[in-house]
Structure formats: structure tokens, C-alpha cells
Amino acid sequence: GVAAVLFSTCVLAIEGASVTPGGVALSLVLTVAGGVLCGIAVAMAVLLLAGRSEDHLVELTLSVLAAYGSFALAEELGVSAVLATLSAGMVVGNLGPGRSLTDRGGEAMIRFWDFAAFLANSVIFLLIGTREADRPFTAYLFAAAIGTLLAIAGRAAAIYPLSLLYARTELAIAGTTRHILFWGGLRGALALALALAAPAMLPERDALIGVAFAVVAFSIFVQGMTVPLLLRRSGMLAPPVS
């Protein structure tokens, strides 16, 4: 949600609109707060309805209504639809099982949304790949390498300094865990979607898309495939059974 607001602001600036720091801050606060409130309101209404039924299929249907209803309401109001859906999911997930939702309904909801998330990510990558397959990405190899290094450096700057703040508290993060958090920072559909949403008038739009693809591909094929090795070396993951 926050990234989408900042990205939209950059797009407006590129298109020549007047953008001020105060306007950006106000838009960010309204977008974030409005999205969260929309999600909570829809989720509470859905949980109220779910409490009147013990049918797990009805409960599952209401969870879908909470997700898409919060998104649609936020879109209509012009606030963050992503944060609205996230807030709705957190409310339903924390307050639903064992209360408004039956045990069977809670289990069905978790299994359904696990599959839905897998399916959505697969479809997004398939559609983006087929649409962008003919782009000359080899022309942006140097820029892609720089972008990948900057993304990794940004992840390091976010993980290591922040973990030091908790070094002498009960929330202290072990050294190995910090490395796993750093190397496990995978990028996916959101980065690609934002790159593809760049206005056509942007001079380096093709380069932006090429760099975004490279960063996502590196995180999936290099970081994603080596994280299990790091987990096994740290003892957090059992070795594969031969």
C-alpha cells in the first residue's frame, strides 16, 4: 500500500503534475489509514454474519467476501485496497477461528487461501512472462546487475542495523537468523506489476521493466534456491531424506 502510493506519486510527477512534500504526506496518511479502517469494518461485518452459521462452506464464502469486499470498497473510496485486504485478513485470521468461525471452517479457510495464493502468483508470473517475452532484456544486463546489487544492499541496510537495536533485549536476533532474513528477502509479483504500470511516456520504461525482471529472477532462482542450503547449515532445516 505505501509503495503503491509512492509509486503513484512518482508517476504523477513524471506526467507533469504538481507534487509537494506536504501533499504526499497527507495522501500517504489518508490512504493508509483509510485502507486499514475499510478492512477492519468489512472484516467485523463478515465475522458477525459468520457467527450465525456453522456451515464451513458458508464461512469460506464469507472469507472470500471479506477479501474482495474490502478491496472493492477501498478502491471505491480511493484508499489503499492492498492494506484494506491485509487488515481484513488479519482481523478474520485472529478473531475468527474458535470464535465466529468453527474449527472446520478455520481449517478449510487456511487450505483454500493457501491454494488461492499459489494459483494467483502462478497466473501473474505466467501472464507477465508471455506479455514481456519479446523484450530485449540482454540490452539492460549492466543496469540489471546494478539494480540487483542495490536491492541486496537495501535489504542489508534494513536488516542488520535494525537488528542491532534489539541486540541487548529479549527480542535479540541471532547472527545466523539475521543472515537468513537478509538473504531470504525475495521479490515477486508486486515489483513486476509496479514496473509494468509505469507510464508509456517514461523514456526508460523498457529498461525499468528489464531491471525489475532481473531483480525478481535473481531473488527467485539464486536466493530462493540457496536459502534451504543456508537453513540446513544453520540447523534450522533437516537435511533431505535420500
PDB file of C-alpha atoms in Angstrom:
ATOM      1  CA  GLY A   1       0.000   0.000   0.000  1.00  0.00           C
ATOM      2  CA  VAL A   2       2.716   2.503   0.956  1.00  0.00           C
ATOM      3  CA  ALA A   3       4.850   1.504  -2.034  1.00  0.00           C
ATOM      4  CA  ALA A   4       1.853   1.894  -4.333  1.00  0.00           C
ATOM      5  CA  VAL A   5       1.175   5.417  -3.026  1.00  0.00           C
ATOM      6  CA  LEU A   6       4.793   6.471  -3.504  1.00  0.00           C
ATOM      7  CA  PHE A   7       4.849   4.903  -6.961  1.00  0.00           C
ATOM      8  CA  SER A   8       1.656   6.728  -7.941  1.00  0.00           C
ATOM      9  CA  THR A   9       3.218   9.976  -6.734  1.00  0.00           C
ATOM     10  CA  CYS A  10       6.284   9.392  -8.925  1.00  0.00           C
ATOM     11  CA  VAL A  11       4.021   8.682 -11.904  1.00  0.00           C
ATOM     12  CA  LEU A  12       2.145  11.952 -11.327  1.00  0.00           C
ATOM     13  CA  ALA A  13       5.450  13.832 -11.158  1.00  0.00           C
ATOM     14  CA  ILE A  14       6.600  12.239 -14.409  1.00  0.00           C
ATOM     15  CA  GLU A  15       3.345  13.268 -16.088  1.00  0.00           C
ATOM     16  CA  GLY A  16       3.930  16.870 -15.020  1.00  0.00           C
ATOM     17  CA  ALA A  17       1.518  17.168 -12.086  1.00  0.00           C
ATOM     18  CA  SER A  18       2.401  19.430  -9.146  1.00  0.00           C
ATOM     19  CA  VAL A  19       3.672  17.330  -6.237  1.00  0.00           C
ATOM     20  CA  THR A  20       4.579  18.799  -2.833  1.00  0.00           C
ATOM     21  CA  PRO A  21       6.025  17.061   0.257  1.00  0.00           C
ATOM     22  CA  GLY A  22       3.006  18.094   2.330  1.00  0.00           C
ATOM     23  CA  GLY A  23       0.590  16.749  -0.245  1.00  0.00           C
ATOM     24  CA  VAL A  24       2.477  13.472  -0.459  1.00  0.00           C
ATOM     25  CA  ALA A  25       2.486  13.073   3.348  1.00  0.00           C
ATOM     26  CA  LEU A  26      -1.229  13.836   3.628  1.00  0.00           C
ATOM     27  CA  SER A  27      -2.083  11.471   0.782  1.00  0.00           C
ATOM     28  CA  LEU A  28       0.017   8.748   2.380  1.00  0.00           C
ATOM     29  CA  VAL A  29      -1.680   9.099   5.785  1.00  0.00           C
ATOM     30  CA  LEU A  30      -5.195   9.179   4.316  1.00  0.00           C
ATOM     31  CA  THR A  31      -4.508   6.248   2.010  1.00  0.00           C
ATOM     32  CA  VAL A  32      -3.007   4.058   4.731  1.00  0.00           C
ATOM     33  CA  ALA A  33      -5.499   4.926   7.477  1.00  0.00           C
ATOM     34  CA  GLY A  34      -8.474   4.693   5.132  1.00  0.00           C
ATOM     35  CA  GLY A  35      -7.378   1.303   3.844  1.00  0.00           C
ATOM     36  CA  VAL A  36      -6.909  -0.116   7.327  1.00  0.00           C
ATOM     37  CA  LEU A  37     -10.292   1.179   8.503  1.00  0.00           C
ATOM     38  CA  CYS A  38     -12.043  -0.247   5.431  1.00  0.00           C
ATOM     39  CA  GLY A  39     -10.522  -3.652   6.023  1.00  0.00           C
ATOM     40  CA  ILE A  40     -11.444  -3.715   9.717  1.00  0.00           C
ATOM     41  CA  ALA A  41     -15.024  -2.593   9.034  1.00  0.00           C
ATOM     42  CA  VAL A  42     -15.647  -5.227   6.361  1.00  0.00           C
ATOM     43  CA  ALA A  43     -13.995  -7.989   8.404  1.00  0.00           C
ATOM     44  CA  MET A  44     -16.049  -7.240  11.507  1.00  0.00           C
ATOM     45  CA  ALA A  45     -19.257  -7.289   9.462  1.00  0.00           C
ATOM     46  CA  VAL A  46     -18.266 -10.622   7.907  1.00  0.00           C
ATOM     47  CA  LEU A  47     -17.430 -12.154  11.293  1.00  0.00           C
ATOM     48  CA  LEU A  48     -20.796 -11.019  12.605  1.00  0.00           C
ATOM     49  CA  LEU A  49     -22.508 -12.886   9.772  1.00  0.00           C
ATOM     50  CA  ALA A  50     -20.244 -15.925  10.135  1.00  0.00           C
ATOM     51  CA  GLY A  51     -21.220 -16.281  13.779  1.00  0.00           C
ATOM     52  CA  ARG A  52     -24.785 -17.061  12.688  1.00  0.00           C
ATOM     53  CA  SER A  53     -23.781 -20.169  10.713  1.00  0.00           C
ATOM     54  CA  GLU A  54     -21.907 -23.374  11.459  1.00  0.00           C
ATOM     55  CA  ASP A  55     -21.558 -24.442   7.822  1.00  0.00           C
ATOM     56  CA  HIS A  56     -17.875 -24.370   6.835  1.00  0.00           C
ATOM     57  CA  LEU A  57     -18.787 -23.621   3.204  1.00  0.00           C
ATOM     58  CA  VAL A  58     -20.702 -20.531   4.263  1.00  0.00           C
ATOM     59  CA  GLU A  59     -17.758 -19.442   6.395  1.00  0.00           C
ATOM     60  CA  LEU A  60     -15.383 -19.991   3.484  1.00  0.00           C
ATOM     61  CA  THR A  61     -17.613 -17.936   1.207  1.00  0.00           C
ATOM     62  CA  LEU A  62     -17.699 -15.125   3.755  1.00  0.00           C
ATOM     63  CA  SER A  63     -13.897 -15.100   3.928  1.00  0.00           C
ATOM     64  CA  VAL A  64     -13.834 -14.552   0.159  1.00  0.00           C
ATOM     65  CA  LEU A  65     -16.365 -11.749   0.641  1.00  0.00           C
ATOM     66  CA  ALA A  66     -14.112 -10.178   3.280  1.00  0.00           C
ATOM     67  CA  ALA A  67     -11.123 -10.216   0.921  1.00  0.00           C
ATOM     68  CA  TYR A  68     -12.777  -8.933  -2.223  1.00  0.00           C
ATOM     69  CA  GLY A  69     -15.332  -6.763  -0.462  1.00  0.00           C
ATOM     70  CA  SER A  70     -12.668  -4.852   1.439  1.00  0.00           C
ATOM     71  CA  PHE A  71     -10.622  -4.444  -1.739  1.00  0.00           C
ATOM     72  CA  ALA A  72     -13.600  -3.172  -3.757  1.00  0.00           C
ATOM     73  CA  LEU A  73     -14.717  -0.776  -1.019  1.00  0.00           C
ATOM     74  CA  ALA A  74     -11.225   0.676  -0.663  1.00  0.00           C
ATOM     75  CA  GLU A  75     -10.923   1.107  -4.428  1.00  0.00           C
ATOM     76  CA  GLU A  76     -14.252   2.923  -4.497  1.00  0.00           C
ATOM     77  CA  LEU A  77     -13.177   5.259  -1.693  1.00  0.00           C
ATOM     78  CA  GLY A  78      -9.753   5.893  -3.190  1.00  0.00           C
ATOM     79  CA  VAL A  79      -7.721   4.440  -0.320  1.00  0.00           C
ATOM     80  CA  SER A  80      -5.238   1.563  -0.185  1.00  0.00           C
ATOM     81  CA  ALA A  81      -7.014  -1.594  -1.354  1.00  0.00           C
ATOM     82  CA  VAL A  82      -3.950  -3.691  -0.505  1.00  0.00           C
ATOM     83  CA  LEU A  83      -3.905  -2.547   3.125  1.00  0.00           C
ATOM     84  CA  ALA A  84      -7.686  -2.954   3.320  1.00  0.00           C
ATOM     85  CA  THR A  85      -7.443  -6.591   2.251  1.00  0.00           C
ATOM     86  CA  LEU A  86      -4.463  -7.179   4.532  1.00  0.00           C
ATOM     87  CA  SER A  87      -6.303  -5.670   7.517  1.00  0.00           C
ATOM     88  CA  ALA A  88      -9.417  -7.721   6.764  1.00  0.00           C
ATOM     89  CA  GLY A  89      -7.330 -10.899   6.603  1.00  0.00           C
ATOM     90  CA  MET A  90      -5.602 -10.148   9.897  1.00  0.00           C
ATOM     91  CA  VAL A  91      -8.903  -9.478  11.659  1.00  0.00           C
ATOM     92  CA  VAL A  92     -10.563 -12.616  10.288  1.00  0.00           C
ATOM     93  CA  GLY A  93      -7.475 -14.735  10.940  1.00  0.00           C
ATOM     94  CA  ASN A  94      -7.041 -13.578  14.539  1.00  0.00           C
ATOM     95  CA  LEU A  95     -10.627 -13.148  15.710  1.00  0.00           C
ATOM     96  CA  GLY A  96     -12.400 -15.750  13.587  1.00  0.00           C
ATOM     97  CA  PRO A  97     -11.074 -19.243  14.487  1.00  0.00           C
ATOM     98  CA  GLY A  98     -12.599 -20.591  17.673  1.00  0.00           C
ATOM     99  CA  ARG A  99     -14.985 -17.649  17.960  1.00  0.00           C
ATOM    100  CA  SER A 100     -17.044 -16.624  14.964  1.00  0.00           C
ATOM    101  CA  LEU A 101     -15.660 -19.465  12.834  1.00  0.00           C
ATOM    102  CA  THR A 102     -15.930 -23.171  13.573  1.00  0.00           C
ATOM    103  CA  ASP A 103     -12.809 -25.343  13.742  1.00  0.00           C
ATOM    104  CA  ARG A 104     -13.717 -26.979  10.436  1.00  0.00           C
ATOM    105  CA  GLY A 105     -14.345 -23.601   8.847  1.00  0.00           C
ATOM    106  CA  GLY A 106     -10.988 -22.265  10.029  1.00  0.00           C
ATOM    107  CA  GLU A 107      -9.120 -25.253   8.579  1.00  0.00           C
ATOM    108  CA  ALA A 108     -10.995 -25.018   5.284  1.00  0.00           C
ATOM    109  CA  MET A 109     -10.249 -21.310   5.055  1.00  0.00           C
ATOM    110  CA  ILE A 110      -6.495 -21.795   5.566  1.00  0.00           C
ATOM    111  CA  ARG A 111      -6.296 -24.552   2.938  1.00  0.00           C
ATOM    112  CA  PHE A 112      -8.357 -22.609   0.416  1.00  0.00           C
ATOM    113  CA  TRP A 113      -6.356 -19.399   0.723  1.00  0.00           C
ATOM    114  CA  ASP A 114      -3.031 -21.251   0.582  1.00  0.00           C
ATOM    115  CA  PHE A 115      -4.084 -22.685  -2.759  1.00  0.00           C
ATOM    116  CA  ALA A 116      -5.540 -19.352  -3.939  1.00  0.00           C
ATOM    117  CA  ALA A 117      -2.254 -17.561  -3.166  1.00  0.00           C
ATOM    118  CA  PHE A 118      -0.253 -20.198  -5.045  1.00  0.00           C
ATOM    119  CA  LEU A 119      -2.607 -20.046  -8.029  1.00  0.00           C
ATOM    120  CA  ALA A 120      -2.657 -16.236  -8.169  1.00  0.00           C
ATOM    121  CA  ASN A 121       1.142 -15.962  -8.109  1.00  0.00           C
ATOM    122  CA  SER A 122       1.478 -18.620 -10.797  1.00  0.00           C
ATOM    123  CA  VAL A 123      -1.033 -16.907 -13.085  1.00  0.00           C
ATOM    124  CA  ILE A 124       0.556 -13.476 -12.582  1.00  0.00           C
ATOM    125  CA  PHE A 125       4.031 -14.692 -13.499  1.00  0.00           C
ATOM    126  CA  LEU A 126       2.681 -16.634 -16.471  1.00  0.00           C
ATOM    127  CA  LEU A 127       0.798 -13.627 -17.856  1.00  0.00           C
ATOM    128  CA  ILE A 128       3.720 -11.263 -17.322  1.00  0.00           C
ATOM    129  CA  GLY A 129       6.156 -13.722 -18.912  1.00  0.00           C
ATOM    130  CA  THR A 130       4.034 -14.236 -22.029  1.00  0.00           C
ATOM    131  CA  ARG A 131       3.500 -10.493 -22.431  1.00  0.00           C
ATOM    132  CA  GLU A 132       7.130  -9.496 -21.987  1.00  0.00           C
ATOM    133  CA  ALA A 133       8.858 -12.467 -23.640  1.00  0.00           C
ATOM    134  CA  ASP A 134       9.862 -10.486 -26.737  1.00  0.00           C
ATOM    135  CA  ARG A 135      11.574  -7.626 -24.903  1.00  0.00           C
ATOM    136  CA  PRO A 136      15.359  -7.206 -25.484  1.00  0.00           C
ATOM    137  CA  PHE A 137      16.413  -7.765 -21.872  1.00  0.00           C
ATOM    138  CA  THR A 138      20.028  -8.513 -22.852  1.00  0.00           C
ATOM    139  CA  ALA A 139      20.442  -4.804 -23.635  1.00  0.00           C
ATOM    140  CA  TYR A 140      19.943  -3.994 -19.949  1.00  0.00           C
ATOM    141  CA  LEU A 141      22.332  -6.507 -18.385  1.00  0.00           C
ATOM    142  CA  PHE A 142      24.580  -3.865 -16.812  1.00  0.00           C
ATOM    143  CA  ALA A 143      21.651  -1.891 -15.420  1.00  0.00           C
ATOM    144  CA  ALA A 144      20.086  -5.147 -14.197  1.00  0.00           C
ATOM    145  CA  ALA A 145      23.285  -6.078 -12.344  1.00  0.00           C
ATOM    146  CA  ILE A 146      23.406  -2.645 -10.678  1.00  0.00           C
ATOM    147  CA  GLY A 147      19.724  -2.877  -9.764  1.00  0.00           C
ATOM    148  CA  THR A 148      20.181  -6.331  -8.251  1.00  0.00           C
ATOM    149  CA  LEU A 149      23.173  -5.194  -6.173  1.00  0.00           C
ATOM    150  CA  LEU A 150      21.261  -2.134  -4.947  1.00  0.00           C
ATOM    151  CA  ALA A 151      18.282  -4.302  -3.966  1.00  0.00           C
ATOM    152  CA  ILE A 152      20.558  -6.619  -1.985  1.00  0.00           C
ATOM    153  CA  ALA A 153      22.302  -3.649  -0.350  1.00  0.00           C
ATOM    154  CA  GLY A 154      18.943  -2.143   0.576  1.00  0.00           C
ATOM    155  CA  ARG A 155      17.902  -5.396   2.209  1.00  0.00           C
ATOM    156  CA  ALA A 156      21.137  -5.481   4.200  1.00  0.00           C
ATOM    157  CA  ALA A 157      20.620  -1.870   5.301  1.00  0.00           C
ATOM    158  CA  ALA A 158      17.140  -2.773   6.511  1.00  0.00           C
ATOM    159  CA  ILE A 159      18.032  -5.981   8.378  1.00  0.00           C
ATOM    160  CA  TYR A 160      21.399  -5.553  10.070  1.00  0.00           C
ATOM    161  CA  PRO A 161      21.127  -2.039  11.579  1.00  0.00           C
ATOM    162  CA  LEU A 162      17.590  -2.688  12.833  1.00  0.00           C
ATOM    163  CA  SER A 163      18.586  -5.996  14.403  1.00  0.00           C
ATOM    164  CA  LEU A 164      21.319  -4.197  16.370  1.00  0.00           C
ATOM    165  CA  LEU A 165      18.643  -2.097  18.078  1.00  0.00           C
ATOM    166  CA  TYR A 166      17.366  -5.263  19.786  1.00  0.00           C
ATOM    167  CA  ALA A 167      20.775  -6.828  20.452  1.00  0.00           C
ATOM    168  CA  ARG A 168      20.518  -6.399  24.251  1.00  0.00           C
ATOM    169  CA  THR A 169      16.823  -7.130  24.644  1.00  0.00           C
ATOM    170  CA  GLU A 170      14.668 -10.237  24.810  1.00  0.00           C
ATOM    171  CA  LEU A 171      13.929  -9.745  21.102  1.00  0.00           C
ATOM    172  CA  ALA A 172      17.580 -10.120  20.105  1.00  0.00           C
ATOM    173  CA  ILE A 173      18.087 -11.836  16.732  1.00  0.00           C
ATOM    174  CA  ALA A 174      20.858 -14.412  16.408  1.00  0.00           C
ATOM    175  CA  GLY A 175      23.580 -13.816  13.842  1.00  0.00           C
ATOM    176  CA  THR A 176      22.544 -16.753  11.664  1.00  0.00           C
ATOM    177  CA  THR A 177      18.919 -15.641  11.734  1.00  0.00           C
ATOM    178  CA  ARG A 178      19.955 -12.179  10.566  1.00  0.00           C
ATOM    179  CA  HIS A 179      21.763 -13.704   7.603  1.00  0.00           C
ATOM    180  CA  ILE A 180      18.694 -15.770   6.724  1.00  0.00           C
ATOM    181  CA  LEU A 181      16.429 -12.722   6.948  1.00  0.00           C
ATOM    182  CA  PHE A 182      18.828 -10.828   4.716  1.00  0.00           C
ATOM    183  CA  TRP A 183      19.288 -13.484   2.042  1.00  0.00           C
ATOM    184  CA  GLY A 184      15.658 -14.601   2.153  1.00  0.00           C
ATOM    185  CA  GLY A 185      14.309 -11.217   1.030  1.00  0.00           C
ATOM    186  CA  LEU A 186      12.597 -12.471  -2.125  1.00  0.00           C
ATOM    187  CA  ARG A 187      10.873 -10.172  -4.620  1.00  0.00           C
ATOM    188  CA  GLY A 188       7.869 -11.165  -6.690  1.00  0.00           C
ATOM    189  CA  ALA A 189       4.714 -10.084  -8.459  1.00  0.00           C
ATOM    190  CA  LEU A 190       4.364  -6.657  -6.816  1.00  0.00           C
ATOM    191  CA  ALA A 191       7.705  -5.372  -8.128  1.00  0.00           C
ATOM    192  CA  LEU A 192       6.851  -6.530 -11.644  1.00  0.00           C
ATOM    193  CA  ALA A 193       3.339  -5.095 -11.504  1.00  0.00           C
ATOM    194  CA  LEU A 194       4.645  -1.675 -10.450  1.00  0.00           C
ATOM    195  CA  ALA A 195       7.243  -1.677 -13.230  1.00  0.00           C
ATOM    196  CA  LEU A 196       4.637  -2.595 -15.843  1.00  0.00           C
ATOM    197  CA  ALA A 197       2.361   0.157 -14.527  1.00  0.00           C
ATOM    198  CA  ALA A 198       4.925   2.832 -15.389  1.00  0.00           C
ATOM    199  CA  PRO A 199       3.532   5.333 -17.923  1.00  0.00           C
ATOM    200  CA  ALA A 200       4.369   4.714 -21.579  1.00  0.00           C
ATOM    201  CA  MET A 201       5.818   8.236 -21.826  1.00  0.00           C
ATOM    202  CA  LEU A 202       8.626   7.336 -19.409  1.00  0.00           C
ATOM    203  CA  PRO A 203      11.826   7.395 -21.543  1.00  0.00           C
ATOM    204  CA  GLU A 204      13.471   4.401 -19.840  1.00  0.00           C
ATOM    205  CA  ARG A 205      10.345   2.310 -19.309  1.00  0.00           C
ATOM    206  CA  ASP A 206      11.764  -0.767 -21.085  1.00  0.00           C
ATOM    207  CA  ALA A 207      14.937  -0.550 -19.010  1.00  0.00           C
ATOM    208  CA  LEU A 208      12.884  -0.254 -15.814  1.00  0.00           C
ATOM    209  CA  ILE A 209      10.917  -3.381 -16.695  1.00  0.00           C
ATOM    210  CA  GLY A 210      14.094  -5.254 -17.629  1.00  0.00           C
ATOM    211  CA  VAL A 211      15.779  -4.368 -14.330  1.00  0.00           C
ATOM    212  CA  ALA A 212      12.665  -5.344 -12.358  1.00  0.00           C
ATOM    213  CA  PHE A 213      12.593  -8.738 -14.102  1.00  0.00           C
ATOM    214  CA  ALA A 214      16.281  -9.263 -13.353  1.00  0.00           C
ATOM    215  CA  VAL A 215      15.912  -8.429  -9.658  1.00  0.00           C
ATOM    216  CA  VAL A 216      12.912 -10.742  -9.292  1.00  0.00           C
ATOM    217  CA  ALA A 217      14.598 -13.535 -11.268  1.00  0.00           C
ATOM    218  CA  PHE A 218      17.761 -13.286  -9.148  1.00  0.00           C
ATOM    219  CA  SER A 219      15.789 -13.378  -5.912  1.00  0.00           C
ATOM    220  CA  ILE A 220      13.805 -16.435  -7.017  1.00  0.00           C
ATOM    221  CA  PHE A 221      16.426 -18.540  -8.792  1.00  0.00           C
ATOM    222  CA  VAL A 222      19.549 -17.601  -6.812  1.00  0.00           C
ATOM    223  CA  GLN A 223      18.381 -16.520  -3.367  1.00  0.00           C
ATOM    224  CA  GLY A 224      15.314 -18.748  -3.303  1.00  0.00           C
ATOM    225  CA  MET A 225      17.244 -21.874  -4.277  1.00  0.00           C
ATOM    226  CA  THR A 226      20.122 -21.236  -1.854  1.00  0.00           C
ATOM    227  CA  VAL A 227      18.073 -20.303   1.218  1.00  0.00           C
ATOM    228  CA  PRO A 228      17.381 -24.014   2.006  1.00  0.00           C
ATOM    229  CA  LEU A 229      21.144 -24.631   1.998  1.00  0.00           C
ATOM    230  CA  LEU A 230      21.635 -21.778   4.452  1.00  0.00           C
ATOM    231  CA  LEU A 231      18.844 -23.116   6.644  1.00  0.00           C
ATOM    232  CA  ARG A 232      20.369 -26.599   6.687  1.00  0.00           C
ATOM    233  CA  ARG A 233      23.822 -25.249   7.571  1.00  0.00           C
ATOM    234  CA  SER A 234      22.285 -23.305  10.439  1.00  0.00           C
ATOM    235  CA  GLY A 235      20.489 -26.412  11.719  1.00  0.00           C
ATOM    236  CA  MET A 236      17.038 -24.865  11.232  1.00  0.00           C
ATOM    237  CA  LEU A 237      16.105 -27.302   8.470  1.00  0.00           C
ATOM    238  CA  ALA A 238      16.631 -31.053   8.465  1.00  0.00           C
ATOM    239  CA  PRO A 239      18.707 -32.461   5.589  1.00  0.00           C
ATOM    240  CA  PRO A 240      16.716 -34.058   2.748  1.00  0.00           C
ATOM    241  CA  VAL A 241      15.953 -37.754   3.098  1.00  0.00           C
ATOM    242  CA  SER A 242      17.785 -39.745   0.429  1.00  0.00           C
TER     243      SER A 242
END
